[in-house]
Amino acid sequence: MTDAAKSAAREVESSPVVRALARGGYAASGAVHVLIGVLVLTLAFGGSGEADQSGALRAIAEAPLGLAALWIIAVLLWALALHHLIEAFVLRDATPAKTWARRTSEVGQAIVFGALGAVSASVALGARTEGNHSAEDASRDVLALPGGSIVLALVGLGIAGGGIAFVVMGVMRSFEKKMSIPRAGVGPVVKGLGVVGYIAKGVSLAIVGVLLLIAAVTSDASQAGGLDDAFDALHALFPGPLLVGLVGVGFIAYGLFLFFRARYARL
């Protein structure tokens, strides 16, 4: 990227409007995660439903002014994705290795938030998206390619690795480096929510990655799945309902943490 392009990107990134929208993106993501947590708790107590991003967004769509809320969520998430994408190309760290590591992280977050915004917009447009079926269909397409099993296994390893990274971030509390959390007052609460939330989300992502690995090894796309299948897999263990309930509480904690991140993030 040229110096002129970097300068223009920094101007966009430092814009009060872009920063305000990016903070709103964290809050929007927080609302989605809280809803996912509620849906997961419903499953833990014997209820039914799709406990993933699509299920949470469809629940929003069914509420009064739900379609307008979905478009607001989409715009805010896209603004947050843009902020991370710009950050990926303008940041410079102490060493090239650290710079590229952070760039990879920023691009990954941009993709995640951008994709979630796209799902929100598609639900607002009336699309019937189902995370589990989408994962199966995508896995089937990949397996049909030459070397598809290897590609799917690498994707599974990547997602599982991302899940482990979330757990490590929660345990090490490395998320604090990206926030200006007050030492007193709500500070300890924010840190506690971050620890619990990152671990819960990390466990769920790791299970999704394992499901993709199983699909790759067995060449059976039906073994793949999204978050909803991950919760079903936990539910099948002993004591399944308790584990699912704990993860549901963790997702709610992560959602609440994102509300605080909207306030205290270093942008």
PDB file of N, CA, C and O in Angstrom, residues 13 83-110 177-178 261 266-267:
ATOM      1  N   GLU A  13     -10.139   5.668   9.089  1.00  0.00           N
ATOM      2  CA  GLU A  13     -10.161   4.935  10.352  1.00  0.00           C
ATOM      3  C   GLU A  13     -10.350   5.873  11.545  1.00  0.00           C
ATOM      4  O   GLU A  13     -11.032   5.531  12.513  1.00  0.00           O
ATOM      5  N   HIS A  83     -13.369  -1.273   9.734  1.00  0.00           N
ATOM      6  CA  HIS A  83     -12.364  -0.763  10.666  1.00  0.00           C
ATOM      7  C   HIS A  83     -11.231  -1.775  10.840  1.00  0.00           C
ATOM      8  O   HIS A  83     -10.042  -1.424  10.802  1.00  0.00           O
ATOM      9  N   HIS A  84     -11.584  -3.052  11.029  1.00  0.00           N
ATOM     10  CA  HIS A  84     -10.548  -4.082  11.188  1.00  0.00           C
ATOM     11  C   HIS A  84      -9.724  -4.242   9.917  1.00  0.00           C
ATOM     12  O   HIS A  84      -8.510  -4.466   9.978  1.00  0.00           O
ATOM     13  N   LEU A  85     -10.383  -4.149   8.769  1.00  0.00           N
ATOM     14  CA  LEU A  85      -9.669  -4.305   7.496  1.00  0.00           C
ATOM     15  C   LEU A  85      -8.669  -3.172   7.290  1.00  0.00           C
ATOM     16  O   LEU A  85      -7.522  -3.408   6.876  1.00  0.00           O
ATOM     17  N   ILE A  86      -9.083  -1.952   7.598  1.00  0.00           N
ATOM     18  CA  ILE A  86      -8.163  -0.814   7.482  1.00  0.00           C
ATOM     19  C   ILE A  86      -7.006  -0.971   8.458  1.00  0.00           C
ATOM     20  O   ILE A  86      -5.835  -0.750   8.105  1.00  0.00           O
ATOM     21  N   GLU A  87      -7.328  -1.383   9.673  1.00  0.00           N
ATOM     22  CA  GLU A  87      -6.294  -1.569  10.693  1.00  0.00           C
ATOM     23  C   GLU A  87      -5.255  -2.585  10.239  1.00  0.00           C
ATOM     24  O   GLU A  87      -4.054  -2.446  10.528  1.00  0.00           O
ATOM     25  N   ALA A  88      -5.709  -3.618   9.526  1.00  0.00           N
ATOM     26  CA  ALA A  88      -4.795  -4.664   9.070  1.00  0.00           C
ATOM     27  C   ALA A  88      -3.717  -4.118   8.145  1.00  0.00           C
ATOM     28  O   ALA A  88      -2.583  -4.622   8.144  1.00  0.00           O
ATOM     29  N   PHE A  89      -4.028  -3.093   7.370  1.00  0.00           N
ATOM     30  CA  PHE A  89      -3.091  -2.612   6.367  1.00  0.00           C
ATOM     31  C   PHE A  89      -2.320  -1.363   6.784  1.00  0.00           C
ATOM     32  O   PHE A  89      -1.351  -0.996   6.116  1.00  0.00           O
ATOM     33  N   VAL A  90      -2.713  -0.724   7.870  1.00  0.00           N
ATOM     34  CA  VAL A  90      -1.988   0.475   8.287  1.00  0.00           C
ATOM     35  C   VAL A  90      -1.131   0.245   9.521  1.00  0.00           C
ATOM     36  O   VAL A  90      -0.242   1.055   9.819  1.00  0.00           O
ATOM     37  N   LEU A  91      -1.374  -0.851  10.249  1.00  0.00           N
ATOM     38  CA  LEU A  91      -0.615  -1.069  11.480  1.00  0.00           C
ATOM     39  C   LEU A  91       0.827  -1.475  11.168  1.00  0.00           C
ATOM     40  O   LEU A  91       1.116  -2.072  10.139  1.00  0.00           O
ATOM     41  N   ARG A  92       1.708  -1.141  12.091  1.00  0.00           N
ATOM     42  CA  ARG A  92       3.100  -1.555  12.015  1.00  0.00           C
ATOM     43  C   ARG A  92       3.549  -1.908  13.420  1.00  0.00           C
ATOM     44  O   ARG A  92       3.376  -1.146  14.356  1.00  0.00           O
ATOM     45  N   ASP A  93       4.128  -3.102  13.568  1.00  0.00           N
ATOM     46  CA  ASP A  93       4.571  -3.561  14.878  1.00  0.00           C
ATOM     47  C   ASP A  93       6.092  -3.515  14.965  1.00  0.00           C
ATOM     48  O   ASP A  93       6.776  -3.082  14.028  1.00  0.00           O
ATOM     49  N   ALA A  94       6.610  -4.009  16.085  1.00  0.00           N
ATOM     50  CA  ALA A  94       8.051  -3.939  16.313  1.00  0.00           C
ATOM     51  C   ALA A  94       8.831  -4.770  15.297  1.00  0.00           C
ATOM     52  O   ALA A  94       9.931  -4.395  14.891  1.00  0.00           O
ATOM     53  N   THR A  95       8.297  -5.907  14.894  1.00  0.00           N
ATOM     54  CA  THR A  95       8.973  -6.782  13.940  1.00  0.00           C
ATOM     55  C   THR A  95       8.003  -7.160  12.824  1.00  0.00           C
ATOM     56  O   THR A  95       6.780  -7.153  13.020  1.00  0.00           O
ATOM     57  N   PRO A  96       8.532  -7.525  11.647  1.00  0.00           N
ATOM     58  CA  PRO A  96       7.653  -7.952  10.547  1.00  0.00           C
ATOM     59  C   PRO A  96       6.778  -9.137  10.923  1.00  0.00           C
ATOM     60  O   PRO A  96       5.615  -9.216  10.513  1.00  0.00           O
ATOM     61  N   ALA A  97       7.327 -10.078  11.720  1.00  0.00           N
ATOM     62  CA  ALA A  97       6.554 -11.262  12.108  1.00  0.00           C
ATOM     63  C   ALA A  97       5.329 -10.861  12.930  1.00  0.00           C
ATOM     64  O   ALA A  97       4.217 -11.359  12.706  1.00  0.00           O
ATOM     65  N   LYS A  98       5.537  -9.958  13.898  1.00  0.00           N
ATOM     66  CA  LYS A  98       4.414  -9.504  14.718  1.00  0.00           C
ATOM     67  C   LYS A  98       3.419  -8.704  13.888  1.00  0.00           C
ATOM     68  O   LYS A  98       2.206  -8.800  14.103  1.00  0.00           O
ATOM     69  N   THR A  99       3.937  -7.919  12.958  1.00  0.00           N
ATOM     70  CA  THR A  99       3.052  -7.130  12.103  1.00  0.00           C
ATOM     71  C   THR A  99       2.127  -8.027  11.303  1.00  0.00           C
ATOM     72  O   THR A  99       0.918  -7.808  11.248  1.00  0.00           O
ATOM     73  N   TRP A 100       2.684  -9.062  10.677  1.00  0.00           N
ATOM     74  CA  TRP A 100       1.865  -9.948   9.854  1.00  0.00           C
ATOM     75  C   TRP A 100       0.941 -10.812  10.697  1.00  0.00           C
ATOM     76  O   TRP A 100      -0.164 -11.164  10.265  1.00  0.00           O
ATOM     77  N   ALA A 101       1.368 -11.156  11.913  1.00  0.00           N
ATOM     78  CA  ALA A 101       0.494 -11.914  12.808  1.00  0.00           C
ATOM     79  C   ALA A 101      -0.740 -11.081  13.166  1.00  0.00           C
ATOM     80  O   ALA A 101      -1.878 -11.575  13.149  1.00  0.00           O
ATOM     81  N   ARG A 102      -0.495  -9.811  13.479  1.00  0.00           N
ATOM     82  CA  ARG A 102      -1.621  -8.933  13.813  1.00  0.00           C
ATOM     83  C   ARG A 102      -2.478  -8.651  12.591  1.00  0.00           C
ATOM     84  O   ARG A 102      -3.707  -8.562  12.695  1.00  0.00           O
ATOM     85  N   ARG A 103      -1.844  -8.509  11.436  1.00  0.00           N
ATOM     86  CA  ARG A 103      -2.610  -8.284  10.218  1.00  0.00           C
ATOM     87  C   ARG A 103      -3.532  -9.467   9.926  1.00  0.00           C
ATOM     88  O   ARG A 103      -4.694  -9.295   9.553  1.00  0.00           O
ATOM     89  N   THR A 104      -3.002 -10.668  10.096  1.00  0.00           N
ATOM     90  CA  THR A 104      -3.817 -11.858   9.873  1.00  0.00           C
ATOM     91  C   THR A 104      -5.007 -11.877  10.815  1.00  0.00           C
ATOM     92  O   THR A 104      -6.135 -12.206  10.417  1.00  0.00           O
ATOM     93  N   SER A 105      -4.768 -11.512  12.079  1.00  0.00           N
ATOM     94  CA  SER A 105      -5.850 -11.464  13.060  1.00  0.00           C
ATOM     95  C   SER A 105      -6.908 -10.430  12.674  1.00  0.00           C
ATOM     96  O   SER A 105      -8.112 -10.695  12.752  1.00  0.00           O
ATOM     97  N   GLU A 106      -6.438  -9.249  12.262  1.00  0.00           N
ATOM     98  CA  GLU A 106      -7.377  -8.176  11.892  1.00  0.00           C
ATOM     99  C   GLU A 106      -8.206  -8.563  10.662  1.00  0.00           C
ATOM    100  O   GLU A 106      -9.416  -8.322  10.618  1.00  0.00           O
ATOM    101  N   VAL A 107      -7.565  -9.173   9.664  1.00  0.00           N
ATOM    102  CA  VAL A 107      -8.293  -9.601   8.467  1.00  0.00           C
ATOM    103  C   VAL A 107      -9.312 -10.678   8.829  1.00  0.00           C
ATOM    104  O   VAL A 107     -10.443 -10.680   8.333  1.00  0.00           O
ATOM    105  N   GLY A 108      -8.902 -11.602   9.707  1.00  0.00           N
ATOM    106  CA  GLY A 108      -9.824 -12.646  10.142  1.00  0.00           C
ATOM    107  C   GLY A 108     -11.052 -12.067  10.818  1.00  0.00           C
ATOM    108  O   GLY A 108     -12.192 -12.498  10.553  1.00  0.00           O
ATOM    109  N   GLN A 109     -10.840 -11.076  11.688  1.00  0.00           N
ATOM    110  CA  GLN A 109     -11.977 -10.441  12.360  1.00  0.00           C
ATOM    111  C   GLN A 109     -12.849  -9.676  11.366  1.00  0.00           C
ATOM    112  O   GLN A 109     -14.083  -9.677  11.486  1.00  0.00           O
ATOM    113  N   ALA A 110     -12.218  -9.052  10.377  1.00  0.00           N
ATOM    114  CA  ALA A 110     -12.981  -8.338   9.350  1.00  0.00           C
ATOM    115  C   ALA A 110     -13.883  -9.301   8.591  1.00  0.00           C
ATOM    116  O   ALA A 110     -15.055  -8.993   8.306  1.00  0.00           O
ATOM    117  N   LYS A 177      -5.610  -6.019  26.374  1.00  0.00           N
ATOM    118  CA  LYS A 177      -4.669  -5.157  25.669  1.00  0.00           C
ATOM    119  C   LYS A 177      -5.362  -4.272  24.641  1.00  0.00           C
ATOM    120  O   LYS A 177      -4.821  -3.236  24.257  1.00  0.00           O
ATOM    121  N   LYS A 178      -6.526  -4.687  24.176  1.00  0.00           N
ATOM    122  CA  LYS A 178      -7.245  -3.946  23.147  1.00  0.00           C
ATOM    123  C   LYS A 178      -8.338  -3.058  23.730  1.00  0.00           C
ATOM    124  O   LYS A 178      -9.142  -2.504  22.993  1.00  0.00           O
ATOM    125  N   ARG A 261     -17.153  -3.789  25.496  1.00  0.00           N
ATOM    126  CA  ARG A 261     -16.070  -3.535  24.541  1.00  0.00           C
ATOM    127  C   ARG A 261     -16.425  -2.367  23.622  1.00  0.00           C
ATOM    128  O   ARG A 261     -15.558  -1.607  23.200  1.00  0.00           O
ATOM    129  N   ARG A 266     -10.158   0.175  22.292  1.00  0.00           N
ATOM    130  CA  ARG A 266      -9.184   1.161  21.813  1.00  0.00           C
ATOM    131  C   ARG A 266      -9.258   1.211  20.295  1.00  0.00           C
ATOM    132  O   ARG A 266      -8.720   0.334  19.611  1.00  0.00           O
ATOM    133  N   LEU A 267      -9.905   2.219  19.769  1.00  0.00           N
ATOM    134  CA  LEU A 267     -10.065   2.343  18.320  1.00  0.00           C
ATOM    135  C   LEU A 267      -9.249   3.525  17.805  1.00  0.00           C
ATOM    136  O   LEU A 267      -8.990   4.473  18.521  1.00  0.00           O
TER     137      LEU A 267
END
